Structure formats: C-alpha cells, structure tokens
Amino acid sequence: MSTVKVVAVASGKGGVGKTNVSVNLAWQLARAGKKVLLLDADLGLANVDILLNLKPKRNLSDVIDGNCSLKDILLEAPGGFTVIPAASGKKSMADMANTQHAGIVMALSELDQDFDVMIVDTAAGISDSVVTFSRASHHVTVVCSDEPTSMADAYALIKVLNKDAGITRFQVLRNRVNSETQARAGFNRLAETASRFLNIQLNYAGYIPDDACVSKAVGKQQCVSQAFPSSPAAKGFKRFADTVTAWPTPAQPGGHVEFFVDRMSG
C-alpha cells in the first residue's frame, strides 16, 4: 500500500487565503475520488470548521487534554472529506510546546482509516507549530498574494523552514492574482531572491484568480468550489488539485517524524 501524501499549506502572513486554499483543495481532491483528511493545524485560531459550517462538539484541545481520542473528533465535511477541528480563541493551544505538537503528530499516526492525501492547514507566520507540521509533511505549499508584504513574508517563512526544519523544496501557489503572467512574474521574483540567498528549490504550483465568488462563498459558509463550481476561482482550485495529485508520494516516509506518515498508511 502506498504512503499517504502529506501536504502542508502555509503562508508568511494572515489574510492571503491559506485556509480557503486548504479547504478547496480538500474539496476538489475528494471530488476526484481521493480519500482526504484535512487537519486544522492553526491550533489557537482555528477556522476550517467555520468556513465549512461545521459544529464540532469536541476538537484537538480535548484530545490534548486527554478527554477523548483523535478518532472521536473526526468530522465529515460537505464534499466527502474528513476534518480534524482545532480550537479557536484558546491561548493554551497557540502556546503549546514542541513536545505537544509532536504529540498531535503521534496521535495522527494512530488513526486506522486509510487516506490518500492529508492536508495540513498550518497557522500563518513562523511559529514553532508551523515548523513541526511542515517538517512532518512531504510537500510544503507556500501561499502568497501579490501584495509586497505577502511576498516578503513568504520569503521569510521559506527562510525559517529551510534553516530550522531543513526543508529544501517548496511549492509556491499564487493566490488572488489577475493572470498567469502576473502569477509567474511574482513567482520568478521570489525564486530569484531565494536562489541568491538560500540553497533551496522553489516550484511554481499555479495560481488562483482574484474572484469575488470566494468572499460570497465564505458568506454562505461554503467553499467556492462547492458554492460556485464554474467560477474562475473554483476552476483554479481544480487545476491546483490536479497539480497536487501529480506530485510524487515518496516511497519512504518523508520528514523527520518517520512513523507519522508510515503508520498513517496502515
């Protein structure tokens, strides 16, 4: 049996649409017949459940506190994928120690369901949890818009993950841009800076067009792929899902938490 493909979705700053990317990627992959697990790893400011209008009775904080096991909090989302909800507005979750992050990773390894893809929606920025979850993933996708602050923060995130987690390969998804030309131009600027100062490989993962349907879908508490399947953004997410599907799943577990991916595959 092949190993589950683990994709971390990260961003240097908040507000660039990272969670929207994670949710729509999960929806599109599930629609394509993949068994998908979406982990809300923005531990203290979780919002995957809000975006999907889910009402979890328990979440990761209950698992951390020892009140239940991870399988007790799994939720089925519209679109046919599985969500692990985190806590919102709980400072203790945001301030967890690295050993506790590793505890979550270990708990994940005990799930007995068989998933094809696991998407990890990390916190925005460069916190310890982002480093831990990115290190445990096969592929790290950095989401950035065209705002100069977003580009600068994306570079800062890549630098930290390279120095602190030893990650040398990143996928870059350009979000809320107007065209392929604009998307590639921004990627090329980022790649040029990275190649000058860091020994890493950046790959262009595509772009999601700027589309008013995304905020309309958020207002409905649906992902745009579900609410407006023929919208430019939904088509962009479909292209991105196809790209993710084509990424290799390493024969051997990746990351430094070997058993994590190994045992996820049963």
Coordinates of C-alpha atoms in Angstrom, one line a residue, residues 6-229:
V6 CA 1.0 14.8 3.3
V7 CA 0.7 18.4 2.0
A8 CA 1.3 21.3 4.4
V9 CA -0.3 24.6 3.4
A10 CA 1.5 27.6 4.9
S11 CA 1.7 31.4 4.5
G12 CA 4.0 34.1 5.8
K13 CA 1.2 36.3 6.8
G14 CA -2.5 36.0 7.6
G15 CA -5.2 37.2 5.2
V16 CA -3.8 35.7 2.0
G17 CA -6.4 32.9 1.8
K18 CA -4.4 30.0 3.1
T19 CA -7.4 28.3 4.8
N20 CA -9.5 28.8 1.7
V21 CA -6.8 27.1 -0.3
S22 CA -6.7 24.1 2.1
V23 CA -10.5 23.7 2.2
N24 CA -10.9 24.0 -1.6
L25 CA -8.0 21.7 -2.2
A26 CA -9.6 19.1 0.1
W27 CA -13.0 19.5 -1.7
Q28 CA -11.5 19.2 -5.2
L29 CA -9.4 16.1 -4.3
A30 CA -12.4 14.4 -2.7
R31 CA -14.5 15.2 -5.8
A32 CA -11.8 13.5 -7.8
G33 CA -12.2 10.3 -5.7
K34 CA -9.4 10.7 -3.2
K35 CA -9.8 9.9 0.5
V36 CA -8.8 13.2 2.1
L37 CA -8.0 14.2 5.7
L38 CA -7.8 17.9 6.5
L39 CA -6.1 18.8 9.7
D40 CA -6.8 22.3 11.1
A41 CA -3.3 23.0 12.5
D42 CA -3.9 26.7 13.2
L43 CA -4.2 25.5 16.8
G44 CA -5.3 28.6 18.6
L45 CA -7.2 30.4 15.8
A46 CA -9.0 27.6 14.1
N47 CA -11.4 28.4 11.3
V48 CA -11.8 25.5 9.0
D49 CA -15.0 24.5 10.8
I50 CA -16.4 28.0 10.4
L51 CA -15.6 28.1 6.7
L52 CA -17.5 24.8 6.2
N53 CA -20.3 25.5 8.7
L54 CA -19.3 22.5 10.8
K55 CA -20.2 22.5 14.5
P56 CA -17.7 20.3 16.3
K57 CA -18.7 19.2 19.8
R58 CA -15.0 18.4 20.6
N59 CA -11.7 19.4 19.0
L60 CA -8.0 18.9 19.2
S61 CA -7.8 20.7 22.6
D62 CA -10.0 17.8 24.0
V63 CA -7.5 15.3 22.6
I64 CA -4.5 17.2 24.1
D65 CA -6.3 17.4 27.5
G66 CA -6.9 13.6 27.4
N67 CA -10.7 13.8 27.3
C68 CA -11.0 11.8 24.0
S69 CA -9.1 10.2 21.2
L70 CA -8.4 11.7 17.8
K71 CA -10.9 9.5 16.1
D72 CA -13.6 10.8 18.4
I73 CA -13.4 14.3 16.9
L74 CA -13.3 13.5 13.2
L75 CA -16.0 15.3 11.2
E76 CA -17.3 14.6 7.8
A77 CA -17.3 17.7 5.7
P78 CA -19.6 18.6 2.7
G79 CA -17.8 17.3 -0.3
G80 CA -16.9 14.0 1.3
F81 CA -13.6 14.6 3.1
T82 CA -12.7 14.3 6.8
V83 CA -11.8 17.2 9.1
I84 CA -9.8 17.3 12.3
P85 CA -11.0 20.5 14.0
A86 CA -8.8 22.6 16.3
A87 CA -9.8 25.1 19.0
S88 CA -10.4 28.8 18.4
G89 CA -9.6 31.5 20.9
K90 CA -7.7 29.2 23.2
K91 CA -4.4 30.6 24.0
S92 CA -3.0 27.4 25.6
M93 CA -3.4 25.8 22.2
A94 CA -1.5 28.6 20.4
D95 CA 1.3 28.4 23.1
M96 CA 1.8 24.6 23.0
A97 CA 5.4 23.3 23.4
N98 CA 7.1 21.4 20.6
T99 CA 6.6 18.1 22.5
Q100 CA 2.8 18.7 22.4
H101 CA 3.0 19.4 18.7
A102 CA 4.8 16.1 18.3
G103 CA 2.1 14.5 20.4
I104 CA -0.5 15.6 17.8
V105 CA 1.6 14.1 15.1
M106 CA 1.9 10.8 17.1
A107 CA -1.9 10.8 17.6
L108 CA -2.4 11.1 13.9
S109 CA -0.3 8.0 13.3
E110 CA -2.8 6.0 15.4
L111 CA -5.7 6.7 13.0
D112 CA -6.7 3.5 11.4
Q113 CA -8.6 5.0 8.4
D114 CA -6.9 4.7 5.0
F115 CA -6.4 8.2 3.5
D116 CA -4.8 9.1 0.1
V117 CA -4.0 12.7 1.0
M118 CA -3.6 14.6 4.2
I119 CA -3.7 18.4 4.1
V120 CA -2.3 20.3 7.0
D121 CA -3.7 23.9 7.3
T122 CA -0.9 25.4 9.3
A123 CA -1.0 28.7 11.3
A124 CA 0.0 31.8 9.4
G125 CA 3.6 33.0 10.2
I126 CA 6.6 31.3 11.5
S127 CA 5.6 29.8 14.9
D128 CA 7.0 26.5 16.2
S129 CA 3.9 24.6 15.2
V130 CA 4.4 25.6 11.5
V131 CA 7.9 24.3 11.7
T132 CA 6.9 21.0 13.3
F133 CA 4.0 20.2 10.9
S134 CA 5.9 21.3 7.8
R135 CA 8.8 19.1 8.7
A136 CA 6.4 16.1 9.0
S137 CA 5.0 16.7 5.5
H138 CA 6.1 15.5 2.1
H139 CA 5.2 18.8 0.3
V140 CA 5.1 22.3 1.7
T141 CA 2.9 24.8 -0.2
V142 CA 3.5 28.4 0.5
V143 CA 0.5 30.6 -0.4
C144 CA 1.2 34.2 -1.3
S145 CA -0.7 37.0 -2.9
D146 CA 0.8 39.9 -4.9
E147 CA 1.0 42.4 -2.0
P148 CA 4.6 43.3 -1.3
T149 CA 4.1 42.3 2.4
S150 CA 2.8 38.9 1.4
M151 CA 5.8 38.3 -0.9
A152 CA 8.3 39.4 1.8
D153 CA 6.6 37.3 4.5
A154 CA 6.6 34.3 2.2
Y155 CA 10.3 34.6 1.7
A156 CA 10.8 35.0 5.5
L157 CA 8.7 31.8 6.0
I158 CA 10.7 29.8 3.4
K159 CA 14.0 31.0 5.0
V160 CA 12.9 29.9 8.5
L161 CA 11.6 26.5 7.3
N162 CA 14.9 26.0 5.5
K163 CA 17.1 26.9 8.4
D164 CA 15.0 25.4 11.3
A165 CA 13.4 22.4 9.6
G166 CA 15.9 21.6 6.9
I167 CA 13.3 21.8 4.1
T168 CA 14.9 22.4 0.7
R169 CA 11.9 22.1 -1.6
F170 CA 8.8 24.3 -1.6
Q171 CA 5.7 24.6 -3.8
V172 CA 4.5 28.2 -4.3
L173 CA 0.8 28.9 -5.0
R174 CA 0.0 32.4 -6.0
N175 CA -3.5 33.4 -4.7
R176 CA -5.7 36.3 -5.7
V177 CA -3.8 37.3 -8.8
N178 CA -5.3 38.5 -12.1
S179 CA -3.5 36.4 -14.6
E180 CA -1.0 33.6 -15.3
T181 CA 1.5 36.3 -16.4
Q182 CA 1.2 38.2 -13.1
A183 CA 1.4 34.9 -11.1
R184 CA 4.6 33.7 -12.8
A185 CA 6.2 37.2 -12.6
G186 CA 5.7 37.2 -8.8
F187 CA 6.9 33.6 -8.5
N188 CA 10.0 34.4 -10.6
R189 CA 10.9 37.4 -8.3
L190 CA 10.6 35.2 -5.2
A191 CA 12.6 32.3 -6.8
E192 CA 15.3 34.7 -7.9
T193 CA 15.7 36.1 -4.3
A194 CA 15.6 32.6 -2.8
S195 CA 18.2 31.2 -5.2
R196 CA 20.5 34.1 -4.4
F197 CA 20.4 33.7 -0.6
L198 CA 19.2 30.2 0.1
N199 CA 20.1 26.7 -1.2
I200 CA 16.6 25.6 -2.0
Q201 CA 14.3 24.7 -4.8
L202 CA 11.1 26.6 -5.4
N203 CA 8.4 25.1 -7.7
Y204 CA 5.6 27.0 -9.3
A205 CA 2.3 25.3 -8.2
G206 CA -0.1 27.6 -10.2
Y207 CA -2.4 30.4 -9.3
I208 CA -5.9 31.1 -8.1
P209 CA -7.5 34.1 -9.8
D210 CA -8.9 37.0 -7.8
D211 CA -12.6 36.3 -7.8
A212 CA -15.5 37.9 -5.9
C213 CA -17.2 34.5 -5.7
V214 CA -14.7 33.5 -3.0
S215 CA -16.0 36.0 -0.5
K216 CA -19.6 35.3 -1.5
A217 CA -19.0 31.6 -0.7
V218 CA -17.4 32.4 2.6
G219 CA -20.6 34.4 3.4
K220 CA -22.5 31.2 2.7
Q221 CA -20.1 29.2 4.9
Q222 CA -19.2 27.0 1.9
C223 CA -16.0 26.7 -0.1
V224 CA -16.2 28.4 -3.5
S225 CA -15.6 25.0 -5.3
Q226 CA -19.0 23.9 -3.8
A227 CA -20.9 27.1 -4.0
F228 CA -19.8 28.4 -7.4
P229 CA -18.3 25.4 -9.2

